[in-house]
Amino acid sequence: MSVVFVILLWLLLAVMVLVGLVLITPVLLRVHLTNSPQFAYRVEMHAVGGLAPRLMLARGPRHSSGSAHKTKLAKPKRRKSSRSGRVDDAFVRALPRLIRDILRHVHLTELHIDADYGLSDPADTGQLSGLLMPLQYTNPLPASVSLNLRPDFTQPCLKGSLTTAIRVTVAACFVPALRFAWRAFGPGR
């Protein structure tokens, strides 16, 4: 009986060490979006600073040989709430700071955009192109950033792909979350 107990304790310790390792090391999230020829997306996660195997979090529609059937979804019935529709003022005041504090811990590591764009009026496309070209031709762009933007003056369109990767340490977000909870729900509100 004591051998089983010791084995369970060692397994529990190993799980706690692995969870701690995942929390204190950066997590790499990679998102790939494309809308040509068909809309598709893919979200992947690499834990332990990218050393762990890739984990597919979401995968959108891919090329399908069958016809797509669109079904109407029934609207969910609204439940009457005992609480009023008013959002707590302390919650609303604390939310922008939470977003700002969490974004400080999110780091962009890769950005690749390859797109054709156009508006209904060629003059508007030219103005948009004039706004976007300084971004594309900024010298020097980091090696992890590539922008390939092509204006299409003949038709309104937005076709292309976007690949981005962000790095975030989960444990670093605990302090902003606790600070938000204190401001929104704490005794001083």
Short mmCIF file of N, CA and C in Angstrom, two decimals:
data_model
loop_
_atom_site.label_atom_id
_atom_site.label_comp_id
_atom_site.label_asym_id
_atom_site.label_seq_id
_atom_site.Cartn_x
_atom_site.Cartn_y
_atom_site.Cartn_z
N MET A 1 0.82 -1.19 0.00
CA MET A 1 0.00 0.00 0.00
C MET A 1 0.86 1.25 0.00
N SER A 2 1.96 1.21 0.76
CA SER A 2 2.81 2.40 0.84
C SER A 2 3.55 2.64 -0.48
N VAL A 3 3.84 1.58 -1.25
CA VAL A 3 4.50 1.75 -2.54
C VAL A 3 3.57 2.48 -3.52
N VAL A 4 2.30 2.15 -3.51
CA VAL A 4 1.33 2.81 -4.38
C VAL A 4 1.22 4.28 -3.98
N PHE A 5 1.21 4.54 -2.68
CA PHE A 5 1.12 5.92 -2.19
C PHE A 5 2.35 6.74 -2.62
N VAL A 6 3.52 6.15 -2.54
CA VAL A 6 4.75 6.85 -2.95
C VAL A 6 4.74 7.12 -4.45
N ILE A 7 4.28 6.14 -5.23
CA ILE A 7 4.21 6.33 -6.68
C ILE A 7 3.23 7.45 -7.02
N LEU A 8 2.08 7.47 -6.36
CA LEU A 8 1.11 8.55 -6.60
C LEU A 8 1.67 9.91 -6.21
N LEU A 9 2.42 9.98 -5.12
CA LEU A 9 3.03 11.26 -4.72
C LEU A 9 4.05 11.73 -5.77
N TRP A 10 4.87 10.80 -6.28
CA TRP A 10 5.86 11.15 -7.29
C TRP A 10 5.17 11.60 -8.60
N LEU A 11 4.09 10.93 -8.97
CA LEU A 11 3.34 11.34 -10.16
C LEU A 11 2.73 12.72 -9.97
N LEU A 12 2.17 12.98 -8.79
CA LEU A 12 1.61 14.29 -8.49
C LEU A 12 2.69 15.37 -8.53
N LEU A 13 3.86 15.09 -8.00
CA LEU A 13 4.97 16.03 -8.03
C LEU A 13 5.42 16.30 -9.47
N ALA A 14 5.48 15.25 -10.30
CA ALA A 14 5.87 15.42 -11.70
C ALA A 14 4.86 16.28 -12.45
N VAL A 15 3.57 16.05 -12.21
CA VAL A 15 2.53 16.86 -12.87
C VAL A 15 2.64 18.32 -12.43
N MET A 16 2.88 18.55 -11.13
CA MET A 16 3.01 19.93 -10.64
C MET A 16 4.22 20.62 -11.25
N VAL A 17 5.32 19.90 -11.41
CA VAL A 17 6.51 20.49 -12.03
C VAL A 17 6.23 20.83 -13.49
N LEU A 18 5.56 19.94 -14.21
CA LEU A 18 5.24 20.21 -15.62
C LEU A 18 4.30 21.41 -15.75
N VAL A 19 3.28 21.50 -14.91
CA VAL A 19 2.36 22.65 -14.95
C VAL A 19 3.12 23.93 -14.63
N GLY A 20 3.98 23.89 -13.62
CA GLY A 20 4.79 25.07 -13.29
C GLY A 20 5.69 25.48 -14.44
N LEU A 21 6.28 24.50 -15.10
CA LEU A 21 7.15 24.78 -16.25
C LEU A 21 6.38 25.44 -17.39
N VAL A 22 5.18 24.96 -17.64
CA VAL A 22 4.35 25.55 -18.70
C VAL A 22 3.96 26.98 -18.34
N LEU A 23 3.67 27.24 -17.07
CA LEU A 23 3.24 28.57 -16.65
C LEU A 23 4.36 29.60 -16.67
N ILE A 24 5.59 29.21 -16.36
CA ILE A 24 6.67 30.20 -16.26
C ILE A 24 7.50 30.33 -17.54
N THR A 25 7.30 29.44 -18.50
CA THR A 25 8.02 29.57 -19.77
C THR A 25 7.09 30.16 -20.82
N PRO A 26 7.64 30.84 -21.82
CA PRO A 26 6.78 31.45 -22.84
C PRO A 26 6.03 30.41 -23.67
N VAL A 27 4.82 30.79 -24.05
CA VAL A 27 3.98 30.00 -24.95
C VAL A 27 3.94 30.73 -26.28
N LEU A 28 4.17 30.02 -27.36
CA LEU A 28 4.15 30.60 -28.69
C LEU A 28 2.84 30.23 -29.38
N LEU A 29 2.05 31.25 -29.74
CA LEU A 29 0.80 31.04 -30.47
C LEU A 29 1.00 31.50 -31.91
N ARG A 30 0.66 30.64 -32.87
CA ARG A 30 0.81 30.97 -34.28
C ARG A 30 -0.56 30.89 -34.94
N VAL A 31 -0.92 31.95 -35.66
CA VAL A 31 -2.21 32.03 -36.34
C VAL A 31 -1.95 32.22 -37.83
N HIS A 32 -2.63 31.43 -38.65
CA HIS A 32 -2.53 31.56 -40.11
C HIS A 32 -3.95 31.71 -40.66
N LEU A 33 -4.19 32.82 -41.36
CA LEU A 33 -5.48 33.09 -42.00
C LEU A 33 -5.27 33.22 -43.50
N THR A 34 -6.21 32.71 -44.28
CA THR A 34 -6.17 32.91 -45.72
C THR A 34 -7.59 32.95 -46.24
N ASN A 35 -7.80 33.73 -47.31
CA ASN A 35 -9.14 33.77 -47.90
C ASN A 35 -9.09 33.55 -49.40
N SER A 36 -7.98 33.00 -49.89
CA SER A 36 -7.93 32.71 -51.31
C SER A 36 -7.40 31.29 -51.50
N PRO A 37 -8.04 30.43 -52.17
CA PRO A 37 -9.30 30.58 -52.88
C PRO A 37 -10.51 30.47 -51.96
N GLN A 38 -10.34 29.95 -50.73
CA GLN A 38 -11.43 29.78 -49.80
C GLN A 38 -10.93 30.17 -48.41
N PHE A 39 -11.82 30.70 -47.57
CA PHE A 39 -11.43 31.11 -46.24
C PHE A 39 -11.01 29.90 -45.41
N ALA A 40 -9.86 30.01 -44.76
CA ALA A 40 -9.37 28.96 -43.88
C ALA A 40 -8.50 29.58 -42.81
N TYR A 41 -8.44 28.94 -41.66
CA TYR A 41 -7.58 29.42 -40.59
C TYR A 41 -7.01 28.24 -39.82
N ARG A 42 -5.93 28.52 -39.10
CA ARG A 42 -5.27 27.51 -38.29
C ARG A 42 -4.62 28.22 -37.10
N VAL A 43 -4.83 27.71 -35.89
CA VAL A 43 -4.24 28.26 -34.68
C VAL A 43 -3.45 27.14 -34.01
N GLU A 44 -2.16 27.38 -33.80
CA GLU A 44 -1.28 26.39 -33.20
C GLU A 44 -0.64 26.97 -31.95
N MET A 45 -0.28 26.08 -31.03
CA MET A 45 0.39 26.51 -29.81
C MET A 45 1.63 25.63 -29.59
N HIS A 46 2.73 26.29 -29.23
CA HIS A 46 3.95 25.60 -28.84
C HIS A 46 4.25 26.02 -27.40
N ALA A 47 4.19 25.06 -26.47
CA ALA A 47 4.44 25.37 -25.07
C ALA A 47 5.93 25.23 -24.77
N VAL A 48 6.31 25.58 -23.59
CA VAL A 48 7.67 25.49 -23.07
C VAL A 48 8.66 26.19 -24.00
N GLY A 49 8.34 27.41 -24.37
CA GLY A 49 9.23 28.22 -25.19
C GLY A 49 9.43 27.68 -26.59
N GLY A 50 8.50 26.90 -27.10
CA GLY A 50 8.60 26.34 -28.44
C GLY A 50 9.28 24.99 -28.49
N LEU A 51 9.68 24.46 -27.33
CA LEU A 51 10.36 23.16 -27.30
C LEU A 51 9.39 21.99 -27.31
N ALA A 52 8.17 22.22 -26.86
CA ALA A 52 7.17 21.15 -26.83
C ALA A 52 6.61 20.95 -28.23
N PRO A 53 6.02 19.79 -28.48
CA PRO A 53 5.41 19.55 -29.80
C PRO A 53 4.26 20.53 -30.06
N ARG A 54 3.98 20.74 -31.32
CA ARG A 54 2.91 21.64 -31.73
C ARG A 54 1.57 21.06 -31.34
N LEU A 55 0.71 21.93 -30.82
CA LEU A 55 -0.65 21.55 -30.45
C LEU A 55 -1.61 22.37 -31.30
N MET A 56 -2.43 21.70 -32.08
CA MET A 56 -3.40 22.37 -32.94
C MET A 56 -4.60 22.76 -32.09
N LEU A 57 -4.84 24.08 -31.94
CA LEU A 57 -5.96 24.55 -31.14
C LEU A 57 -7.23 24.68 -31.95
N ALA A 58 -7.12 25.14 -33.19
CA ALA A 58 -8.31 25.31 -34.04
C ALA A 58 -7.88 25.18 -35.49
N ARG A 59 -8.79 24.66 -36.29
CA ARG A 59 -8.55 24.57 -37.73
C ARG A 59 -9.87 24.85 -38.41
N GLY A 60 -9.83 25.81 -39.30
CA GLY A 60 -11.04 26.23 -39.99
C GLY A 60 -11.31 25.41 -41.22
N PRO A 61 -12.30 25.81 -41.98
CA PRO A 61 -12.67 25.04 -43.18
C PRO A 61 -11.52 25.01 -44.18
N ARG A 62 -11.36 23.85 -44.78
CA ARG A 62 -10.36 23.68 -45.83
C ARG A 62 -11.07 23.39 -47.13
N HIS A 63 -10.32 23.11 -48.15
CA HIS A 63 -10.92 22.79 -49.45
C HIS A 63 -11.81 21.56 -49.29
N SER A 64 -13.03 21.68 -49.75
CA SER A 64 -13.94 20.53 -49.66
C SER A 64 -14.47 20.21 -51.04
N SER A 65 -14.62 18.91 -51.29
CA SER A 65 -15.11 18.50 -52.60
C SER A 65 -16.63 18.55 -52.67
N GLY A 66 -17.30 18.40 -51.52
CA GLY A 66 -18.76 18.42 -51.50
C GLY A 66 -19.28 19.84 -51.47
N SER A 67 -20.56 19.98 -51.72
CA SER A 67 -21.16 21.31 -51.67
C SER A 67 -21.40 21.69 -50.23
N ALA A 68 -21.26 22.96 -49.96
CA ALA A 68 -21.45 23.46 -48.60
C ALA A 68 -22.92 23.69 -48.36
N HIS A 69 -23.42 23.14 -47.30
CA HIS A 69 -24.81 23.32 -46.92
C HIS A 69 -24.87 24.34 -45.81
N LYS A 70 -25.67 25.36 -46.00
CA LYS A 70 -25.86 26.36 -44.96
C LYS A 70 -27.19 26.07 -44.28
N THR A 71 -27.14 25.93 -43.00
CA THR A 71 -28.35 25.69 -42.24
C THR A 71 -28.61 26.88 -41.35
N LYS A 72 -29.88 27.16 -41.17
CA LYS A 72 -30.25 28.26 -40.30
C LYS A 72 -30.17 27.77 -38.87
N LEU A 73 -29.50 28.56 -38.08
CA LEU A 73 -29.41 28.24 -36.67
C LEU A 73 -30.55 28.93 -35.94
N ALA A 74 -31.14 28.22 -35.04
CA ALA A 74 -32.23 28.81 -34.26
C ALA A 74 -31.65 29.82 -33.29
N LYS A 75 -32.31 30.95 -33.18
CA LYS A 75 -31.84 31.96 -32.24
C LYS A 75 -32.12 31.49 -30.83
N PRO A 76 -31.12 31.61 -29.97
CA PRO A 76 -31.37 31.19 -28.59
C PRO A 76 -32.33 32.16 -27.91
N LYS A 77 -33.17 31.58 -27.06
CA LYS A 77 -34.13 32.41 -26.34
C LYS A 77 -33.40 33.17 -25.26
N ARG A 78 -33.78 34.42 -25.10
CA ARG A 78 -33.15 35.25 -24.09
C ARG A 78 -33.76 34.93 -22.74
N ARG A 79 -32.91 34.71 -21.80
CA ARG A 79 -33.37 34.45 -20.44
C ARG A 79 -33.46 35.76 -19.70
N LYS A 80 -34.44 35.86 -18.86
CA LYS A 80 -34.56 37.05 -18.05
C LYS A 80 -33.61 36.91 -16.88
N SER A 81 -32.85 37.95 -16.66
CA SER A 81 -31.86 37.93 -15.61
C SER A 81 -32.40 38.64 -14.38
N SER A 82 -32.01 38.13 -13.23
CA SER A 82 -32.43 38.80 -12.00
C SER A 82 -31.60 40.06 -11.77
N ARG A 83 -30.42 40.11 -12.37
CA ARG A 83 -29.58 41.30 -12.26
C ARG A 83 -30.03 42.32 -13.29
N SER A 84 -29.79 43.54 -12.98
CA SER A 84 -30.14 44.58 -13.94
C SER A 84 -29.16 44.54 -15.10
N GLY A 85 -29.51 45.16 -16.22
CA GLY A 85 -28.65 45.18 -17.40
C GLY A 85 -27.45 46.10 -17.24
N ARG A 86 -27.36 46.77 -16.13
CA ARG A 86 -26.28 47.73 -15.89
C ARG A 86 -24.99 46.98 -15.55
N VAL A 87 -23.91 47.40 -16.17
CA VAL A 87 -22.60 46.82 -15.88
C VAL A 87 -21.98 47.62 -14.74
N ASP A 88 -21.32 46.93 -13.87
CA ASP A 88 -20.72 47.58 -12.71
C ASP A 88 -19.68 48.61 -13.15
N ASP A 89 -19.74 49.81 -12.57
CA ASP A 89 -18.83 50.90 -12.95
C ASP A 89 -17.37 50.56 -12.66
N ALA A 90 -17.11 49.92 -11.54
CA ALA A 90 -15.73 49.57 -11.19
C ALA A 90 -15.15 48.58 -12.20
N PHE A 91 -15.97 47.66 -12.67
CA PHE A 91 -15.55 46.69 -13.68
C PHE A 91 -15.16 47.41 -14.97
N VAL A 92 -16.00 48.34 -15.40
CA VAL A 92 -15.75 49.07 -16.65
C VAL A 92 -14.51 49.95 -16.52
N ARG A 93 -14.30 50.55 -15.38
CA ARG A 93 -13.11 51.41 -15.19
C ARG A 93 -11.83 50.59 -15.13
N ALA A 94 -11.89 49.36 -14.60
CA ALA A 94 -10.70 48.54 -14.46
C ALA A 94 -10.34 47.78 -15.73
N LEU A 95 -11.28 47.59 -16.64
CA LEU A 95 -11.05 46.79 -17.84
C LEU A 95 -9.97 47.35 -18.77
N PRO A 96 -9.93 48.67 -19.07
CA PRO A 96 -8.85 49.16 -19.96
C PRO A 96 -7.46 48.93 -19.39
N ARG A 97 -7.31 49.06 -18.07
CA ARG A 97 -6.00 48.85 -17.48
C ARG A 97 -5.60 47.37 -17.56
N LEU A 98 -6.58 46.47 -17.39
CA LEU A 98 -6.29 45.05 -17.53
C LEU A 98 -5.79 44.74 -18.94
N ILE A 99 -6.47 45.27 -19.94
CA ILE A 99 -6.06 45.03 -21.32
C ILE A 99 -4.66 45.57 -21.57
N ARG A 100 -4.38 46.79 -21.10
CA ARG A 100 -3.06 47.39 -21.29
C ARG A 100 -1.98 46.58 -20.59
N ASP A 101 -2.25 46.13 -19.34
CA ASP A 101 -1.25 45.37 -18.60
C ASP A 101 -0.98 44.01 -19.24
N ILE A 102 -2.01 43.36 -19.76
CA ILE A 102 -1.80 42.06 -20.41
C ILE A 102 -1.07 42.23 -21.74
N LEU A 103 -1.40 43.29 -22.50
CA LEU A 103 -0.71 43.51 -23.77
C LEU A 103 0.76 43.80 -23.58
N ARG A 104 1.17 44.27 -22.41
CA ARG A 104 2.60 44.47 -22.14
C ARG A 104 3.36 43.15 -22.11
N HIS A 105 2.66 42.06 -21.84
CA HIS A 105 3.30 40.75 -21.75
C HIS A 105 3.15 39.93 -23.02
N VAL A 106 2.50 40.48 -24.04
CA VAL A 106 2.33 39.81 -25.32
C VAL A 106 3.34 40.41 -26.29
N HIS A 107 4.16 39.56 -26.89
CA HIS A 107 5.22 40.02 -27.79
C HIS A 107 5.03 39.41 -29.18
N LEU A 108 5.01 40.26 -30.19
CA LEU A 108 4.89 39.82 -31.58
C LEU A 108 6.25 39.29 -32.03
N THR A 109 6.29 38.04 -32.46
CA THR A 109 7.56 37.46 -32.89
C THR A 109 7.64 37.26 -34.39
N GLU A 110 6.49 37.22 -35.07
CA GLU A 110 6.49 36.99 -36.51
C GLU A 110 5.23 37.62 -37.11
N LEU A 111 5.39 38.23 -38.29
CA LEU A 111 4.25 38.79 -39.01
C LEU A 111 4.54 38.72 -40.50
N HIS A 112 3.71 37.98 -41.24
CA HIS A 112 3.83 37.87 -42.68
C HIS A 112 2.47 38.14 -43.30
N ILE A 113 2.39 39.17 -44.14
CA ILE A 113 1.15 39.50 -44.82
C ILE A 113 1.42 39.51 -46.32
N ASP A 114 0.60 38.79 -47.07
CA ASP A 114 0.66 38.75 -48.52
C ASP A 114 -0.77 38.97 -49.00
N ALA A 115 -1.05 40.16 -49.55
CA ALA A 115 -2.45 40.49 -49.86
C ALA A 115 -2.57 41.35 -51.10
N ASP A 116 -3.68 41.14 -51.82
CA ASP A 116 -4.14 42.02 -52.89
C ASP A 116 -5.35 42.75 -52.34
N TYR A 117 -5.40 44.06 -52.51
CA TYR A 117 -6.52 44.82 -52.00
C TYR A 117 -6.96 45.85 -53.02
N GLY A 118 -8.23 46.17 -52.97
CA GLY A 118 -8.77 47.17 -53.87
C GLY A 118 -10.11 47.66 -53.36
N LEU A 119 -10.43 48.91 -53.65
CA LEU A 119 -11.71 49.50 -53.28
C LEU A 119 -12.53 49.75 -54.54
N SER A 120 -13.78 50.14 -54.39
CA SER A 120 -14.64 50.31 -55.55
C SER A 120 -14.21 51.49 -56.41
N ASP A 121 -13.60 52.49 -55.82
CA ASP A 121 -13.12 53.66 -56.57
C ASP A 121 -11.60 53.58 -56.67
N PRO A 122 -11.02 53.64 -57.87
CA PRO A 122 -9.56 53.57 -58.00
C PRO A 122 -8.84 54.69 -57.24
N ALA A 123 -9.47 55.86 -57.11
CA ALA A 123 -8.84 56.95 -56.37
C ALA A 123 -8.73 56.59 -54.88
N ASP A 124 -9.77 55.95 -54.36
CA ASP A 124 -9.71 55.51 -52.95
C ASP A 124 -8.66 54.43 -52.77
N THR A 125 -8.53 53.54 -53.74
CA THR A 125 -7.49 52.51 -53.68
C THR A 125 -6.12 53.17 -53.68
N GLY A 126 -5.94 54.21 -54.48
CA GLY A 126 -4.67 54.93 -54.51
C GLY A 126 -4.37 55.60 -53.18
N GLN A 127 -5.38 56.19 -52.54
CA GLN A 127 -5.16 56.82 -51.24
C GLN A 127 -4.79 55.78 -50.19
N LEU A 128 -5.50 54.64 -50.20
CA LEU A 128 -5.18 53.57 -49.26
C LEU A 128 -3.77 53.03 -49.53
N SER A 129 -3.42 52.91 -50.78
CA SER A 129 -2.09 52.45 -51.15
C SER A 129 -1.03 53.43 -50.64
N GLY A 130 -1.33 54.71 -50.76
CA GLY A 130 -0.39 55.72 -50.26
C GLY A 130 -0.20 55.64 -48.75
N LEU A 131 -1.23 55.22 -48.03
CA LEU A 131 -1.10 55.06 -46.58
C LEU A 131 -0.35 53.79 -46.20
N LEU A 132 -0.51 52.72 -47.01
CA LEU A 132 0.08 51.43 -46.66
C LEU A 132 1.52 51.26 -47.16
N MET A 133 1.89 51.92 -48.23
CA MET A 133 3.23 51.71 -48.81
C MET A 133 4.37 52.11 -47.86
N PRO A 134 4.24 53.18 -47.07
CA PRO A 134 5.33 53.43 -46.12
C PRO A 134 5.55 52.28 -45.14
N LEU A 135 4.49 51.55 -44.79
CA LEU A 135 4.67 50.39 -43.92
C LEU A 135 5.46 49.30 -44.63
N GLN A 136 5.13 49.08 -45.89
CA GLN A 136 5.76 48.01 -46.64
C GLN A 136 7.23 48.31 -46.94
N TYR A 137 7.53 49.56 -47.23
CA TYR A 137 8.89 49.88 -47.65
C TYR A 137 9.71 50.55 -46.56
N THR A 138 9.29 50.43 -45.31
CA THR A 138 10.09 50.94 -44.21
C THR A 138 11.40 50.18 -44.19
N ASN A 139 12.47 50.93 -44.06
CA ASN A 139 13.77 50.30 -44.09
C ASN A 139 14.46 50.55 -42.76
N PRO A 140 14.97 49.63 -42.11
CA PRO A 140 14.90 48.19 -42.33
C PRO A 140 13.74 47.58 -41.55
N LEU A 141 13.04 46.68 -42.16
CA LEU A 141 12.03 45.88 -41.46
C LEU A 141 12.75 44.74 -40.73
N PRO A 142 12.27 44.37 -39.57
CA PRO A 142 12.88 43.21 -38.91
C PRO A 142 12.75 41.96 -39.78
N ALA A 143 13.63 41.02 -39.59
CA ALA A 143 13.62 39.80 -40.40
C ALA A 143 12.35 38.99 -40.19
N SER A 144 11.70 39.14 -39.04
CA SER A 144 10.50 38.37 -38.76
C SER A 144 9.24 39.02 -39.32
N VAL A 145 9.38 40.15 -40.02
CA VAL A 145 8.23 40.86 -40.59
C VAL A 145 8.39 40.94 -42.10
N SER A 146 7.36 40.50 -42.82
CA SER A 146 7.37 40.68 -44.27
C SER A 146 5.97 41.11 -44.70
N LEU A 147 5.93 42.19 -45.44
CA LEU A 147 4.67 42.73 -45.95
C LEU A 147 4.74 42.75 -47.47
N ASN A 148 3.79 42.11 -48.11
CA ASN A 148 3.71 42.12 -49.56
C ASN A 148 2.28 42.55 -49.91
N LEU A 149 2.10 43.85 -50.10
CA LEU A 149 0.78 44.43 -50.35
C LEU A 149 0.72 44.92 -51.78
N ARG A 150 -0.29 44.45 -52.53
CA ARG A 150 -0.42 44.81 -53.92
C ARG A 150 -1.79 45.45 -54.15
N PRO A 151 -1.83 46.71 -54.59
CA PRO A 151 -3.13 47.33 -54.87
C PRO A 151 -3.72 46.80 -56.17
N ASP A 152 -5.04 46.64 -56.19
CA ASP A 152 -5.77 46.24 -57.39
C ASP A 152 -6.75 47.36 -57.72
N PHE A 153 -6.44 48.11 -58.78
CA PHE A 153 -7.24 49.28 -59.13
C PHE A 153 -8.46 48.91 -59.99
N THR A 154 -8.60 47.65 -60.36
CA THR A 154 -9.67 47.28 -61.28
C THR A 154 -10.96 46.81 -60.59
N GLN A 155 -10.87 46.34 -59.35
CA GLN A 155 -12.06 45.79 -58.69
C GLN A 155 -11.89 45.88 -57.17
N PRO A 156 -13.00 45.93 -56.45
CA PRO A 156 -12.89 45.86 -54.99
C PRO A 156 -12.57 44.42 -54.57
N CYS A 157 -11.55 44.27 -53.77
CA CYS A 157 -11.16 42.92 -53.34
C CYS A 157 -10.28 43.00 -52.10
N LEU A 158 -10.19 41.89 -51.42
CA LEU A 158 -9.23 41.67 -50.34
C LEU A 158 -8.94 40.18 -50.34
N LYS A 159 -7.81 39.81 -50.94
CA LYS A 159 -7.40 38.41 -51.06
C LYS A 159 -5.99 38.29 -50.53
N GLY A 160 -5.72 37.21 -49.83
CA GLY A 160 -4.36 37.00 -49.38
C GLY A 160 -4.28 36.13 -48.16
N SER A 161 -3.14 36.23 -47.48
CA SER A 161 -2.91 35.41 -46.30
C SER A 161 -2.17 36.23 -45.24
N LEU A 162 -2.37 35.84 -44.01
CA LEU A 162 -1.73 36.46 -42.86
C LEU A 162 -1.22 35.36 -41.95
N THR A 163 0.03 35.44 -41.57
CA THR A 163 0.60 34.53 -40.61
C THR A 163 1.25 35.36 -39.52
N THR A 164 0.89 35.11 -38.29
CA THR A 164 1.48 35.85 -37.18
C THR A 164 1.75 34.90 -36.02
N ALA A 165 2.73 35.25 -35.22
CA ALA A 165 3.07 34.47 -34.04
C ALA A 165 3.30 35.43 -32.89
N ILE A 166 2.72 35.10 -31.74
CA ILE A 166 2.94 35.91 -30.54
C ILE A 166 3.48 35.02 -29.45
N ARG A 167 4.24 35.64 -28.55
CA ARG A 167 4.83 34.92 -27.42
C ARG A 167 4.29 35.55 -26.15
N VAL A 168 3.79 34.73 -25.25
CA VAL A 168 3.24 35.23 -23.99
C VAL A 168 3.61 34.25 -22.88
N THR A 169 3.93 34.80 -21.72
CA THR A 169 4.19 33.99 -20.54
C THR A 169 2.94 34.04 -19.67
N VAL A 170 2.32 32.90 -19.45
CA VAL A 170 1.04 32.83 -18.76
C VAL A 170 1.17 33.34 -17.33
N ALA A 171 2.23 32.98 -16.64
CA ALA A 171 2.39 33.39 -15.24
C ALA A 171 2.50 34.91 -15.11
N ALA A 172 3.02 35.58 -16.12
CA ALA A 172 3.13 37.04 -16.07
C ALA A 172 1.78 37.72 -16.13
N CYS A 173 0.77 37.03 -16.60
CA CYS A 173 -0.58 37.61 -16.68
C CYS A 173 -1.37 37.45 -15.39
N PHE A 174 -0.85 36.68 -14.43
CA PHE A 174 -1.56 36.51 -13.17
C PHE A 174 -1.64 37.79 -12.36
N VAL A 175 -0.54 38.56 -12.32
CA VAL A 175 -0.53 39.80 -11.53
C VAL A 175 -1.54 40.81 -12.09
N PRO A 176 -1.56 41.08 -13.42
CA PRO A 176 -2.61 41.98 -13.92
C PRO A 176 -4.02 41.46 -13.67
N ALA A 177 -4.23 40.14 -13.75
CA ALA A 177 -5.57 39.59 -13.51
C ALA A 177 -5.98 39.77 -12.05
N LEU A 178 -5.04 39.56 -11.13
CA LEU A 178 -5.35 39.78 -9.71
C LEU A 178 -5.60 41.26 -9.42
N ARG A 179 -4.80 42.13 -10.04
CA ARG A 179 -4.99 43.57 -9.87
C ARG A 179 -6.37 43.98 -10.39
N PHE A 180 -6.77 43.44 -11.53
CA PHE A 180 -8.09 43.73 -12.09
C PHE A 180 -9.20 43.25 -11.15
N ALA A 181 -9.06 42.04 -10.64
CA ALA A 181 -10.08 41.51 -9.73
C ALA A 181 -10.20 42.37 -8.47
N TRP A 182 -9.07 42.85 -7.96
CA TRP A 182 -9.11 43.70 -6.78
C TRP A 182 -9.81 45.03 -7.07
N ARG A 183 -9.49 45.60 -8.23
CA ARG A 183 -10.11 46.89 -8.57
C ARG A 183 -11.59 46.74 -8.90
N ALA A 184 -11.96 45.67 -9.58
CA ALA A 184 -13.33 45.51 -10.02
C ALA A 184 -14.25 44.96 -8.93
N PHE A 185 -13.73 44.04 -8.12
CA PHE A 185 -14.60 43.36 -7.18
C PHE A 185 -14.16 43.49 -5.72
N GLY A 186 -13.03 44.20 -5.49
CA GLY A 186 -12.48 44.30 -4.14
C GLY A 186 -13.31 45.20 -3.23
N PRO A 187 -12.84 45.36 -1.98
CA PRO A 187 -13.61 46.11 -0.99
C PRO A 187 -13.69 47.60 -1.24
N GLY A 188 -12.76 48.17 -1.99
CA GLY A 188 -12.74 49.62 -2.21
C GLY A 188 -13.60 50.10 -3.36
N ARG A 189 -14.36 49.22 -3.99
CA ARG A 189 -15.10 49.64 -5.18
C ARG A 189 -16.37 50.35 -4.86
#
